[in-house]
Tab-separated table of C-alpha atoms in Angstrom:
chain	number	residue	atom	x	y	z
A	1399	MET	CA	7.064	-33.054	-11.255
A	1400	MET	CA	6.847	-29.418	-10.182
A	1401	ARG	CA	4.912	-28.340	-13.282
A	1402	GLU	CA	2.354	-31.138	-12.787
A	1403	ARG	CA	1.165	-29.635	-9.512
A	1404	PHE	CA	2.187	-25.972	-9.724
A	1405	SER	CA	2.159	-23.208	-12.264
A	1406	VAL	CA	5.725	-21.880	-12.156
A	1407	LEU	CA	5.633	-18.085	-12.366
A	1408	ASN	CA	9.294	-17.109	-12.125
A	1409	HIS	CA	12.633	-18.084	-10.607
A	1410	ILE	CA	15.742	-16.356	-9.297
A	1411	ILE	CA	19.271	-17.806	-9.234
A	1412	TRP	CA	22.058	-16.238	-7.198
A	1413	ALA	CA	25.705	-17.112	-6.668
A	1414	LYS	CA	27.182	-17.982	-3.282
A	1415	PRO	CA	30.790	-16.824	-3.730
A	1416	SER	CA	31.826	-17.437	-0.115
A	1417	GLY	CA	29.694	-20.485	0.541
A	1418	ARG	CA	30.389	-23.773	2.248
A	1419	TRP	CA	31.721	-25.238	-0.980
A	1420	ASN	CA	34.970	-23.256	-0.553
A	1421	GLY	CA	35.990	-25.306	2.495
A	1422	CYS	CA	35.157	-28.790	1.236
A	1423	ASN	CA	37.595	-31.406	-0.048
A	1424	LYS	CA	36.889	-31.073	-3.750
A	1425	GLU	CA	38.704	-34.299	-4.686
A	1426	SER	CA	36.336	-36.397	-2.545
A	1427	LEU	CA	33.155	-34.961	-4.052
A	1428	ARG	CA	31.171	-37.185	-6.418
A	1429	ALA	CA	29.682	-34.128	-8.121
A	1430	TYR	CA	30.340	-30.419	-8.165
A	1431	PHE	CA	29.199	-28.688	-4.983
A	1432	PRO	CA	26.466	-26.173	-5.871
A	1433	ALA	CA	27.801	-22.629	-5.843
A	1434	THR	CA	24.354	-21.180	-6.544
A	1435	GLU	CA	20.923	-21.194	-4.963
A	1436	ARG	CA	17.557	-20.945	-6.653
A	1437	ILE	CA	14.095	-19.921	-5.538
A	1438	LEU	CA	10.975	-20.831	-7.504
A	1439	PHE	CA	7.826	-18.717	-7.455
A	1440	ALA	CA	4.787	-20.858	-8.171
A	1441	GLU	CA	1.079	-21.079	-7.494
A	1442	HIS	CA	-1.226	-24.040	-7.050
A	1443	TYR	CA	-3.574	-25.037	-9.788
A	1444	GLN	CA	-7.210	-24.672	-8.769
A	1445	GLY	CA	-7.677	-28.401	-8.381
A	1446	PRO	CA	-5.670	-31.592	-8.578
A	1447	TYR	CA	-3.930	-31.618	-11.957
A	1448	ARG	CA	-6.318	-29.029	-13.399
A	1449	PRO	CA	-5.327	-25.698	-14.907
A	1450	LYS	CA	-6.666	-22.386	-13.631
A	1451	ASP	CA	-9.620	-22.286	-16.000
A	1452	ALA	CA	-11.494	-24.983	-14.076
A	1453	GLY	CA	-14.285	-22.483	-13.289
A	1454	TYR	CA	-13.276	-21.572	-9.750
A	1455	ALA	CA	-12.544	-17.910	-10.503
A	1456	ALA	CA	-15.756	-17.485	-12.506
A	1457	LYS	CA	-17.864	-18.965	-9.709
A	1458	GLY	CA	-16.153	-16.723	-7.159
A	1459	SER	CA	-16.839	-13.654	-9.287
A	1460	ALA	CA	-20.493	-14.637	-9.750
A	1461	LEU	CA	-20.876	-15.159	-6.001
A	1462	LYS	CA	-19.355	-11.742	-5.272
A	1463	GLN	CA	-21.759	-10.086	-7.729
A	1464	HIS	CA	-24.709	-11.881	-6.118
A	1465	VAL	CA	-23.679	-10.932	-2.572
A	1466	MET	CA	-22.927	-7.298	-3.452
A	1467	ALA	CA	-26.086	-6.768	-5.565
A	1468	PRO	CA	-28.238	-5.354	-2.696
A	1469	LEU	CA	-25.511	-2.890	-1.698
A	1470	ILE	CA	-24.966	-1.777	-5.294
A	1471	SER	CA	-28.683	-1.199	-5.822
A	1472	TYR	CA	-28.827	0.732	-2.518
A	1473	PHE	CA	-26.019	3.030	-3.698
A	1474	ARG	CA	-27.647	3.485	-7.123
A	1475	ASP	CA	-31.040	4.293	-5.566
A	1476	ALA	CA	-29.487	6.748	-3.098
A	1477	ARG	CA	-27.578	8.487	-5.886
A	1478	ALA	CA	-30.745	8.720	-8.013
A	1479	ALA	CA	-32.784	10.036	-5.053
A	1480	LEU	CA	-30.188	12.728	-4.370
A	1481	GLY	CA	-29.948	13.604	-8.051
A	1482	ILE	CA	-26.155	13.787	-8.104
A	1483	THR	CA	-23.826	12.729	-10.874
A	1484	ALA	CA	-20.798	10.452	-10.810
A	1485	LYS	CA	-18.584	13.494	-11.414
A	1486	GLN	CA	-19.950	15.182	-8.282
A	1487	ILE	CA	-19.199	12.066	-6.235
A	1488	ALA	CA	-15.692	11.892	-7.694
A	1489	ASP	CA	-15.083	15.547	-6.825
A	1490	ALA	CA	-16.378	15.056	-3.267
A	1491	THR	CA	-14.289	11.935	-2.585
A	1492	GLY	CA	-11.236	12.784	-4.665
A	1493	LYS	CA	-11.377	9.294	-6.241
A	1494	LYS	CA	-12.250	9.963	-9.873
A	1495	ASN	CA	-11.516	6.422	-11.089
A	1496	MET	CA	-13.334	4.558	-8.302
A	1497	VAL	CA	-16.866	5.914	-8.759
A	1498	SER	CA	-17.644	3.440	-11.528
A	1499	HIS	CA	-16.515	0.581	-9.266
A	1500	TRP	CA	-18.854	1.666	-6.477
A	1501	PHE	CA	-21.944	1.625	-8.709
A	1502	SER	CA	-21.377	-1.328	-11.068
A	1503	ALA	CA	-21.648	-5.072	-10.629
A	1504	SER	CA	-18.808	-5.954	-12.987
A	1505	GLN	CA	-15.958	-4.526	-10.883
A	1506	CYS	CA	-17.661	-3.815	-7.582
A	1507	GLN	CA	-15.400	-2.361	-4.888
A	1508	SER	CA	-16.678	-1.306	-1.500
A	1509	VAL	CA	-16.091	2.188	-0.202
A	1510	ALA	CA	-13.395	2.383	2.480
A	1511	VAL	CA	-14.440	3.665	5.915
A	1512	ALA	CA	-12.090	6.654	5.682
A	1513	GLU	CA	-13.775	7.733	2.446
């Protein structure tokens, strides 16, 4: 039932050596008292009974590219007007791997205020 609604990512099992099961009347139990606990890590599918590839992530990415397009073109135009290179921007900000994200639509990341 769990796998029908959730994508199970991982689980952890741990022993409870001094748990409540130590003080129970073991002869009156109908089954063994659990001496372990378990936690399941899972995520919802994107829709009812649908796997992740239902198109939700692709539509979200397309929307982000559409919304960020004016800002990206503003940054590109400003960089072209100033005549500076990506290396100069990386040296000035100290973020050599982020410059490509600031000027491309595929992995657009906004510049933090502190930068």
